[in-house]
Coordinates of C-alpha atoms in Angstrom, one line a residue:
M731 CA 84.4 161.4 30.9
P732 CA 82.4 158.4 30.3
G733 CA 79.7 157.7 27.6
L734 CA 81.1 154.3 27.2
V735 CA 78.7 152.7 24.7
P736 CA 79.6 149.9 22.3
G737 CA 80.5 150.7 18.7
I738 CA 82.7 153.7 17.8
H739 CA 80.9 156.3 15.7
V740 CA 83.9 157.6 13.8
L741 CA 84.4 156.3 10.4
L742 CA 85.4 159.3 8.2
S743 CA 88.7 159.3 6.4
M744 CA 91.6 161.1 8.2
E745 CA 92.9 162.6 4.9
R746 CA 91.3 166.0 5.5
K747 CA 93.5 168.7 6.9
D748 CA 92.9 169.4 10.5
V749 CA 90.9 172.6 10.3
D750 CA 89.4 172.1 13.5
G751 CA 92.8 173.1 14.7
R752 CA 93.4 170.2 17.0
V753 CA 93.1 166.8 15.2
K754 CA 97.0 167.1 15.1
P755 CA 98.5 168.8 18.1
G756 CA 100.4 172.0 18.2
H757 CA 98.2 174.7 16.6
D758 CA 98.1 176.7 19.8
D759 CA 101.6 176.1 20.7
N760 CA 103.9 176.0 17.9
N761 CA 104.1 172.0 17.7
E762 CA 105.4 171.7 21.4
E763 CA 102.9 168.9 22.1
A764 CA 104.0 167.1 18.9
S765 CA 107.6 167.3 20.2
M766 CA 106.7 165.1 22.9
N767 CA 107.5 162.2 20.6
M768 CA 104.4 160.2 20.7
N769 CA 104.3 157.0 19.0
I770 CA 101.4 155.2 17.4
M771 CA 99.2 153.5 20.1
N772 CA 95.9 152.6 18.9
V773 CA 92.6 152.6 21.2
D774 CA 91.0 149.4 22.2
Y775 CA 87.2 149.9 21.6
S776 CA 86.5 146.0 22.5
T777 CA 85.8 146.8 26.1
K778 CA 82.9 148.9 27.6
I779 CA 85.7 151.5 28.2
P780 CA 88.0 152.4 25.4
N781 CA 91.4 152.6 26.3
N782 CA 95.1 151.9 25.5
V783 CA 96.2 150.8 28.8
N784 CA 95.2 147.3 28.3
L785 CA 92.2 147.1 30.6
S786 CA 91.1 143.7 29.5
E787 CA 94.1 142.3 31.1
D788 CA 93.6 144.5 34.3
R789 CA 90.4 143.0 35.5
Q790 CA 90.2 144.4 39.0
V791 CA 90.7 148.1 37.5
L792 CA 88.4 147.4 34.8
K793 CA 85.6 146.1 37.2
A794 CA 86.1 149.4 39.4
L795 CA 85.8 151.8 36.3
E796 CA 82.7 149.8 35.2
G797 CA 81.3 150.1 38.5
W798 CA 81.9 154.1 38.4
H799 CA 80.5 154.2 34.9
P800 CA 76.8 154.4 35.8
G801 CA 77.2 157.3 38.1
Y802 CA 79.1 159.0 35.4
I803 CA 76.2 158.7 33.0
D804 CA 73.9 159.7 35.6
W805 CA 76.0 162.9 36.4
W806 CA 76.3 163.6 32.6
H807 CA 72.6 163.4 32.1
D808 CA 71.9 165.7 35.3
M809 CA 74.7 168.2 34.7
G810 CA 75.8 167.8 31.1
P811 CA 74.6 170.2 28.2
E812 CA 70.8 170.8 28.8
G813 CA 68.3 170.1 26.2
F814 CA 70.7 168.5 23.7
Q815 CA 71.3 164.9 25.0
Q816 CA 69.4 163.3 22.0
S817 CA 70.9 165.8 19.3
L818 CA 73.4 164.3 16.7
V819 CA 76.7 166.4 17.1
Y820 CA 79.6 166.5 14.5
L821 CA 82.4 165.5 17.1
R822 CA 85.9 163.9 17.0
T823 CA 86.7 160.9 18.8
A824 CA 90.2 159.7 19.5
Y825 CA 91.3 156.5 17.9
S826 CA 94.9 156.7 18.6
V827 CA 97.4 158.8 20.2
D828 CA 99.7 159.3 17.1
P829 CA 100.4 162.9 16.6
R830 CA 100.2 162.5 12.6
G831 CA 96.5 161.7 13.0
W832 CA 94.8 160.8 16.1
A833 CA 90.9 161.6 15.8
K834 CA 88.1 161.0 13.5
F835 CA 84.8 162.8 13.0
D836 CA 81.1 161.8 12.8
Y837 CA 77.7 162.3 14.3
V838 CA 77.1 160.9 17.7
K839 CA 74.7 161.7 20.5
M840 CA 76.5 163.0 23.4
P841 CA 75.5 160.3 26.1
D842 CA 76.8 157.7 23.4
Y843 CA 80.3 159.3 23.1
R844 CA 83.2 156.9 23.7
W845 CA 84.9 158.4 26.8
G846 CA 88.0 156.5 27.5
I847 CA 91.4 156.3 29.0
L848 CA 94.2 157.3 26.6
L849 CA 97.8 157.7 27.7
A850 CA 100.8 158.9 25.5
P851 CA 103.2 155.9 24.7
Q852 CA 105.6 155.2 27.5
E853 CA 109.1 156.6 26.7
E854 CA 111.9 154.1 27.1
N855 CA 114.5 154.8 29.8
R856 CA 112.5 157.8 31.0
V857 CA 114.1 159.4 34.2
V858 CA 112.7 162.1 36.9
P859 CA 113.5 165.2 35.0
F860 CA 113.8 167.4 38.3
G861 CA 113.9 167.5 42.2
E862 CA 115.8 165.5 44.6
H863 CA 115.3 162.3 42.3
Y864 CA 116.6 164.2 39.2
G865 CA 118.2 161.3 36.9
E866 CA 116.6 158.5 38.7
P867 CA 114.2 156.2 36.7
A868 CA 110.7 157.5 36.5
W869 CA 108.3 155.7 38.7
Q870 CA 105.7 153.2 37.3
E871 CA 104.0 153.0 40.7
V872 CA 103.3 155.6 43.4
P873 CA 106.1 156.1 45.8
G874 CA 104.8 155.5 49.3
E875 CA 106.3 158.6 50.6
Y876 CA 104.5 160.8 48.1
R877 CA 101.3 159.0 48.0
A878 CA 99.2 161.7 49.6
M879 CA 100.9 164.5 47.7
L880 CA 100.0 162.8 44.3
R881 CA 96.7 161.8 45.3
R882 CA 95.9 165.6 46.1
L883 CA 97.2 166.8 42.9
I884 CA 95.3 164.3 40.9
V885 CA 92.0 165.1 42.6
I886 CA 92.3 168.8 42.2
Q887 CA 93.0 168.4 38.5
G888 CA 90.2 165.8 38.2
D889 CA 87.8 168.2 40.0
T890 CA 88.1 171.0 37.4
E891 CA 87.1 168.9 34.4
P892 CA 83.4 168.2 35.6
A893 CA 83.2 171.7 37.0
S894 CA 83.6 173.6 33.6
V895 CA 80.8 171.2 32.0
E896 CA 78.5 172.2 34.9
Q897 CA 79.5 175.9 34.5
Q898 CA 78.4 175.6 30.8
R899 CA 75.5 173.3 30.8
H900 CA 72.9 176.0 29.8
L901 CA 74.9 177.7 27.0
G902 CA 73.8 175.4 24.2
K903 CA 70.2 177.1 24.4
T904 CA 71.7 180.5 23.3
A905 CA 74.4 179.3 20.9
P906 CA 75.2 182.0 18.3
S907 CA 75.3 179.3 15.6
L908 CA 75.4 175.4 15.0
Y909 CA 79.3 176.0 14.7
D910 CA 79.7 177.4 18.1
M911 CA 77.3 175.1 19.6
R912 CA 79.3 172.0 18.1
N913 CA 82.6 173.6 19.5
L914 CA 80.9 173.8 23.0
F915 CA 80.0 170.3 23.0
Q916 CA 83.3 169.1 21.8
V917 CA 84.9 171.0 24.7
N918 CA 82.3 169.4 27.1
V919 CA 82.8 165.9 26.1
E920 CA 86.6 166.3 26.1
E921 CA 86.4 167.6 29.6
G922 CA 84.5 164.4 30.4
R923 CA 87.2 162.4 29.0
H924 CA 89.7 164.1 31.1
L925 CA 87.8 163.4 34.2
W926 CA 88.0 159.7 33.1
A927 CA 91.6 160.1 32.7
M928 CA 92.1 161.3 36.4
V929 CA 89.6 158.7 37.6
Y930 CA 91.7 155.9 36.2
L931 CA 94.8 157.0 38.0
L932 CA 92.8 157.1 41.3
Q933 CA 91.2 153.8 40.7
K934 CA 94.5 151.9 39.6
Y935 CA 97.1 153.5 41.9
F936 CA 95.4 154.6 45.1
G937 CA 93.1 151.7 46.2
R938 CA 90.1 152.5 48.4
D939 CA 91.0 156.1 48.9
G940 CA 91.2 156.4 45.1
R941 CA 87.7 154.9 44.6
E942 CA 86.4 157.2 47.2
E943 CA 88.0 160.3 45.7
A944 CA 86.5 159.2 42.3
D945 CA 83.0 159.1 43.9
E946 CA 83.5 162.5 45.5
L947 CA 84.4 163.9 42.0
L948 CA 80.8 163.1 40.9
R949 CA 79.3 164.5 44.0
R950 CA 80.7 167.8 44.1
R951 CA 78.8 170.6 41.9
S952 CA 80.0 173.7 40.6
G953 CA 78.8 176.7 42.8
D954 CA 76.9 174.5 45.3
A955 CA 76.7 176.0 48.8
D956 CA 77.2 172.8 50.5
S957 CA 79.5 171.0 48.3
P958 CA 81.1 173.3 45.8
R959 CA 84.1 172.4 43.5
M960 CA 87.6 172.9 45.0
L961 CA 88.8 175.9 43.1
G962 CA 87.2 179.3 43.2
A963 CA 87.1 180.0 39.4
F964 CA 85.3 176.8 38.8
N965 CA 82.4 177.9 41.1
E966 CA 81.8 181.0 38.9
T967 CA 78.8 181.2 36.8
T968 CA 79.3 181.4 32.8
P969 CA 76.1 183.4 32.0
D970 CA 76.9 184.1 28.3
W971 CA 78.9 183.1 25.3
L972 CA 81.6 185.9 25.7
S973 CA 82.0 184.4 29.2
F974 CA 82.5 181.1 27.6
F975 CA 85.1 182.2 25.2
M976 CA 87.0 184.1 27.6
F977 CA 87.0 181.2 30.0
T978 CA 88.3 178.8 27.4
Y979 CA 91.0 181.4 26.5
F980 CA 92.2 182.4 30.0
T981 CA 90.9 179.7 32.5
D982 CA 91.7 176.5 30.2
R983 CA 95.1 178.2 29.5
D984 CA 95.8 177.9 33.2
G985 CA 94.9 174.2 32.8
K986 CA 97.4 174.0 29.8
M987 CA 100.1 175.3 32.3
Q988 CA 99.3 172.9 35.0
L989 CA 99.1 170.0 32.6
H990 CA 102.5 170.9 31.4
S991 CA 103.8 171.0 34.7
L992 CA 102.4 167.6 35.5
A993 CA 103.4 166.1 32.3
Q994 CA 107.1 166.5 33.7
S995 CA 106.2 164.2 36.7
G996 CA 108.6 161.4 37.8
F997 CA 105.3 159.5 38.3
D998 CA 105.1 158.2 34.7
P999 CA 101.5 157.3 34.4
L1000 CA 100.4 160.7 35.4
S1001 CA 103.1 162.2 32.8
R1002 CA 101.7 160.2 30.1
T1003 CA 98.1 160.9 30.9
C1004 CA 98.8 164.8 30.9
R1005 CA 100.7 164.6 27.6
F1006 CA 97.7 163.2 25.7
M1007 CA 95.3 165.6 27.5
L1008 CA 97.4 168.5 26.2
T1009 CA 96.7 167.5 22.7
E1010 CA 93.0 167.8 23.3
E1011 CA 93.2 170.8 25.5
A1012 CA 94.7 172.9 22.6
H1013 CA 91.3 172.8 20.8
H1014 CA 89.6 174.5 24.0
M1015 CA 92.0 177.3 23.7
F1016 CA 91.3 177.5 20.0
V1017 CA 87.8 177.9 20.5
G1018 CA 88.4 180.7 23.1
E1019 CA 90.8 182.7 21.0
T1020 CA 89.0 182.4 17.9
G1021 CA 85.6 183.2 19.6
V1022 CA 86.8 186.2 21.2
G1023 CA 88.5 187.3 17.9
R1024 CA 85.3 186.8 16.1
V1025 CA 83.3 189.0 18.5
V1026 CA 86.0 191.6 18.2
Q1027 CA 85.7 191.5 14.3
R1028 CA 82.1 191.9 14.2
T1029 CA 82.2 194.9 16.5
C1030 CA 84.7 196.6 14.2
E1031 CA 82.9 195.7 11.2
A1032 CA 79.6 197.1 12.6
M1033 CA 81.3 200.3 13.9
R1034 CA 83.1 200.9 10.4
A1035 CA 79.9 200.4 8.6
A1036 CA 78.0 202.9 10.9
G1037 CA 80.7 205.5 10.6
I1038 CA 81.6 205.4 14.4
D1039 CA 85.1 206.6 14.8
D1040 CA 85.1 206.4 18.8
P1041 CA 85.1 202.9 20.0
N1042 CA 84.6 204.2 23.6
D1043 CA 81.1 205.7 22.6
V1044 CA 79.4 202.7 24.2
A1045 CA 75.7 203.7 23.7
K1046 CA 76.2 204.3 20.0
V1047 CA 78.0 200.9 19.5
R1048 CA 75.4 199.1 21.5
A1049 CA 72.7 200.5 19.3
L1050 CA 74.1 198.4 16.7
G1051 CA 73.5 195.1 18.5
V1052 CA 77.3 194.1 19.0
I1053 CA 79.5 194.0 22.1
D1054 CA 81.5 197.2 22.6
L1055 CA 85.2 197.0 23.1
P1056 CA 85.2 198.5 26.6
T1057 CA 82.9 195.7 27.8
I1058 CA 85.1 193.1 26.1
Q1059 CA 88.1 194.6 28.1
K1060 CA 86.0 194.4 31.4
K1061 CA 85.2 190.6 30.6
L1062 CA 89.0 190.1 29.9
N1063 CA 89.9 191.7 33.2
L1064 CA 87.6 189.5 35.2
H1065 CA 88.6 186.3 33.7
Y1066 CA 92.2 186.9 33.7
S1067 CA 92.2 188.0 37.2
L1068 CA 90.2 184.9 38.4
S1069 CA 92.6 182.6 36.4
L1070 CA 95.6 184.3 38.1
D1071 CA 94.2 183.1 41.3
L1072 CA 94.2 179.4 40.1
F1073 CA 97.9 179.6 40.5
G1074 CA 97.9 180.0 44.2
S1075 CA 100.2 182.1 46.4
E1076 CA 103.3 183.5 44.8
V1077 CA 105.5 181.8 47.4
S1078 CA 104.6 178.4 48.2
T1079 CA 106.2 175.7 50.2
N1080 CA 103.6 173.2 48.9
A1081 CA 105.0 174.1 45.3
A1082 CA 108.6 173.6 46.6
N1083 CA 107.8 170.3 48.1
A1084 CA 106.0 168.9 45.0
F1085 CA 109.1 170.1 42.9
N1086 CA 111.7 168.6 45.3
A1087 CA 109.6 165.3 45.4
G1088 CA 109.8 165.1 41.6
I1089 CA 106.0 165.3 41.2
K1090 CA 105.3 168.5 39.6
G1091 CA 107.7 170.4 37.3
R1092 CA 108.0 173.7 35.5
Y1093 CA 106.5 174.6 32.1
H1094 CA 109.0 173.2 29.6
E1095 CA 111.2 171.7 32.4
T1096 CA 113.3 169.8 30.1
Q1097 CA 114.1 173.0 28.0
I1098 CA 115.4 175.0 30.9
Q1099 CA 119.2 175.4 31.1
D1100 CA 119.8 174.9 34.9
D1101 CA 120.6 172.1 37.4
H1102 CA 116.7 171.1 37.7
R1103 CA 117.1 171.3 41.5
L1104 CA 117.0 175.1 42.3
A1105 CA 118.8 174.5 45.6
S1106 CA 120.4 177.9 45.4
D1107 CA 118.6 179.7 42.6
T1108 CA 116.3 182.7 43.1
Y1109 CA 113.3 184.1 41.1
P1110 CA 112.0 187.7 41.2
V1111 CA 108.5 187.8 42.8
L1112 CA 105.8 190.7 42.9
K1113 CA 105.4 191.5 46.5
L1114 CA 103.7 194.3 48.5
V1115 CA 106.6 196.1 50.3
D1116 CA 105.8 199.2 52.5
G1117 CA 102.7 200.0 50.6
E1118 CA 104.5 199.5 47.2
I1119 CA 104.5 196.8 44.6
K1120 CA 108.2 195.8 44.1
R1121 CA 110.1 192.9 42.7
V1122 CA 111.9 190.7 45.5
D1123 CA 114.3 187.9 44.8
E1124 CA 112.9 184.8 46.5
P1125 CA 114.2 181.3 46.5
A1126 CA 113.5 180.0 43.2
L1127 CA 111.8 176.6 45.0
T1128 CA 109.3 178.5 46.8
A1129 CA 108.6 180.8 43.9
L1130 CA 107.4 178.3 41.4
N1131 CA 104.0 179.4 41.3
M1132 CA 105.0 182.9 40.4
R1133 CA 107.2 181.5 37.6
L1134 CA 104.5 179.5 36.3
R1135 CA 102.2 182.4 36.4
D1136 CA 104.6 184.4 34.6
D1137 CA 104.7 181.7 31.9
Y1138 CA 101.1 181.7 31.6
T1139 CA 101.1 185.7 31.3
Q1140 CA 103.5 185.4 28.4
D1141 CA 101.4 182.7 26.8
C1142 CA 98.1 184.8 27.1
V1143 CA 99.8 187.7 25.2
K1144 CA 100.1 185.8 22.1
G1145 CA 96.4 185.6 21.3
M1146 CA 95.7 189.1 22.4
L1147 CA 98.3 190.4 19.7
R1148 CA 95.9 188.7 17.1
W1149 CA 92.9 190.4 18.7
N1150 CA 94.4 193.8 18.5
K1151 CA 95.5 193.3 15.0
V1152 CA 91.9 192.9 14.1
I1153 CA 91.1 196.3 15.8
S1154 CA 94.0 198.3 14.2
T1155 CA 93.4 196.7 10.8
A1156 CA 89.8 198.1 11.0
G1157 CA 91.5 201.4 11.6
Y1158 CA 90.8 202.0 15.5
D1159 CA 93.3 203.2 17.8
Y1160 CA 92.5 200.9 20.7
K1161 CA 94.1 197.9 22.5
L1162 CA 92.9 195.4 24.6
A1163 CA 95.4 194.5 27.5
L1164 CA 95.9 192.4 30.4
P1165 CA 95.4 194.2 33.7
H1166 CA 98.1 194.2 36.4
T1167 CA 98.9 191.2 38.5
A1168 CA 97.6 192.9 41.5
F1169 CA 94.3 193.8 40.0
H1170 CA 91.0 192.1 41.4
R1171 CA 93.0 189.2 43.4
E1172 CA 91.4 187.0 45.9
I1173 CA 94.4 184.8 46.5
G1174 CA 98.1 185.5 47.2
E1175 CA 100.2 188.5 47.9
F1176 CA 97.5 191.3 46.7
K1177 CA 94.3 189.8 48.1
E1178 CA 94.1 192.4 50.9
V1179 CA 94.6 195.4 48.7
H1180 CA 93.0 197.0 45.8
A1181 CA 94.7 197.9 42.4
T1182 CA 93.8 199.5 39.3
P1183 CA 94.4 197.7 36.1
D1184 CA 97.5 199.7 35.7
G1185 CA 98.8 198.6 39.2
D1186 CA 98.1 201.7 41.1
L1187 CA 97.1 200.9 44.7
I1188 CA 94.0 202.6 45.7
D1189 CA 91.6 202.7 48.8
D1190 CA 88.2 201.0 49.3
A1191 CA 86.2 204.2 48.4
A1192 CA 88.1 204.7 45.2
W1193 CA 87.8 201.0 44.2
D1194 CA 84.0 201.1 45.0
K1195 CA 83.6 204.4 42.9
R1196 CA 85.6 202.9 39.8
R1197 CA 84.8 199.2 40.0
N1198 CA 82.2 199.1 37.3
D1199 CA 84.8 201.0 35.0
W1200 CA 87.0 197.9 35.1
L1201 CA 84.8 195.0 35.7
P1202 CA 81.4 194.0 34.2
S1203 CA 78.5 195.6 35.9
T1204 CA 75.0 194.3 36.1
A1205 CA 74.0 196.5 33.2
D1206 CA 76.7 195.2 31.2
G1207 CA 75.7 191.7 32.1
D1208 CA 72.1 192.5 31.3
Y1209 CA 72.9 193.9 27.7
I1210 CA 75.1 191.1 26.9
A1211 CA 72.4 188.8 27.9
S1212 CA 69.9 190.6 25.6
L1213 CA 72.1 189.5 22.8
M1214 CA 72.1 185.8 23.6
Q1215 CA 69.4 184.8 21.2
P1216 CA 69.9 181.3 19.8
V1217 CA 70.6 180.9 16.1
T1218 CA 70.1 177.5 14.8
E1219 CA 69.6 177.9 11.0
T1220 CA 72.4 176.1 9.3
G1221 CA 75.1 178.6 8.1
E1222 CA 73.5 181.5 10.1
F1223 CA 75.3 183.5 12.9
A1224 CA 74.1 185.9 15.6
S1225 CA 74.7 189.6 14.8
W1226 CA 77.2 190.0 17.4
I1227 CA 79.7 187.7 16.1
A1228 CA 81.6 187.0 12.8
P1229 CA 81.6 183.5 11.1
P1230 CA 84.6 181.6 11.3
K1231 CA 87.3 181.7 8.5
V1232 CA 87.1 178.0 8.0
G1233 CA 84.8 175.2 9.2
I1234 CA 85.5 172.2 11.4
D1235 CA 87.2 169.5 9.6
N1236 CA 87.2 171.6 6.6
R1237 CA 83.3 171.3 6.2
P1238 CA 81.4 174.2 4.4
G1239 CA 79.8 177.2 5.8
D1240 CA 76.4 175.6 5.7
F1241 CA 77.3 172.5 7.1
E1242 CA 74.7 171.0 9.8
Y1243 CA 77.2 170.8 12.7
V1244 CA 74.3 169.7 15.1
K1245 CA 71.0 168.0 14.2
I1246 CA 68.9 169.3 16.9
E1247 CA 66.2 166.8 18.1
T1248 CA 63.0 168.6 18.1

C-alpha cells in the first residue's frame, strides 16, 4: 500500500541475523522462496513511489499512480491502525529484492512508510510452465483473449490486501506487548504494499478498466453491508489477538498458496510481482505460528504451575487468566474452515480455464513430474455420494482447487506439530487437530450438510446442540475479550501469552518496538 513520502527511513546495518524471520526469505518454507533465483535489483527511492520497475521512464503509469496515491492515504488514515498513526514503529522497509538481504529496520510513522512497487527480477528466456501454451515464451503484455480473466484474478487478490488491514484496525489498542503491536503494524503496512503491487498491474496493463478497478479497491470495506470485500473470510471480524494469530496462520497461508499459483503465471509481470510478495508474506505466517505457539506455551506453563492435570477443566484453567486449550481448538476450527472456503468449489471449470490459459498454475508447478497439461489426468476429490463422504476421481483440470487445498492442508500441519510439541513437552496428553474438510463449510461440496470435526455427517438438530462444543461460543468470545487488556510497558507481556524466544532484528527483550504518541 502507499505511504509514499520522500526520504527512506531505514539506515541500519544489514549485518544482523534475520531474527524477524523474514528479512531473508524461506523461514516458513524451507528456503523455497530463495530458490526462485532472484538477483539483486535495488529499489529507486527518487520518485514519490519507490519502485524497481523504472517508473521514472514510464510517465503515464507514474502519473496514474500518483493520482491514486492521495485516495490511498485517505483510506489508510480512515481504515488503517486506529490510534497509532503518529507513533514511531520499528519497521522493516525493502530496499532491494536480493534474497541475501533485502530490508532494513528503523523507526517510522506508518503514514510515512515508503509503500512501493517491487517485482522480482525478470528471468531470462522464461517460458509459460503449464497449460495449452506450455513452453512458449512468457508474456510481457496481457494476451487479449485472457484480459478479462487476468484482470479478475488480480482484482480478487488485490481486494484481500486492504481487507485484512480493515479487519485488524482496532487490535493495536489491546496489544499484549509492544513486540506484538509492532508485528501487527508490520503485517498491516506490508498488506498495504501488496495492494500497491496489484494496483500497479491494473494501472499499467489494463487501461481505463484497470484504473476503475483500482479505485474500487479503496471503496469497498470489510464487512460493509452495501459494499463488502469480495471474499467471505475477509468480511469476518477479527475481535481479539488469538483471532489475529489464527488469521495470520491460516488465512494468510491461503494467500501464500494463491500467490504461489499466480507466481507460476505465463503473464510475467504478475509472476514477478507474486514472487516478491511471497518473501514478505512469510513473516505474516511467522507471526501467526509463533503467536499461537506462545499462547499455547503460556497456558501450559500456568496449568503446570497450578498443578492442573486435566487441560479440559476449562473453569480451572480460565481462573488462571489464560486461554484454555479447548477454546484454542475451537478458534482453530473456525479459522481453518473459513480459510478452506477461500479455495472455492472442489471441482471448478474456472480453475481449469485459468490453468489451460497459462494464467494460474499449481503449487510448485515446475517441481511436479507430469506433462503440465493434465489433459487425461485425474485427481481424487472428496464428494458427497449417497449420503456418505467418499473420494471420487475427477479430471485433474477441474480438480485444481481441491489439489491446491490439499497442499494447503499439508502445509498447515507443519506448524501444528510445533504447537503440539509444546503441549506434550509440558506433560499433557492433548493434541490440537485440523477438523475434517466437511466441517463448517459455506462453499463447495459440503455447504448444504453438517459434519462433526471428525467428519461424521449429522442432522440440523444435532448440529445446533453441539455447535458450541466445536466453534467459539458467545461466552468463549466474552472470556477472551476480558483478557484483551493492553500492555505497553517495554519488555512486558500480557498474562495469557509467553514472550518470544528472540526479538525482532535481534533486539533485546526490553526494546521499545513502538514509541506511542501520547
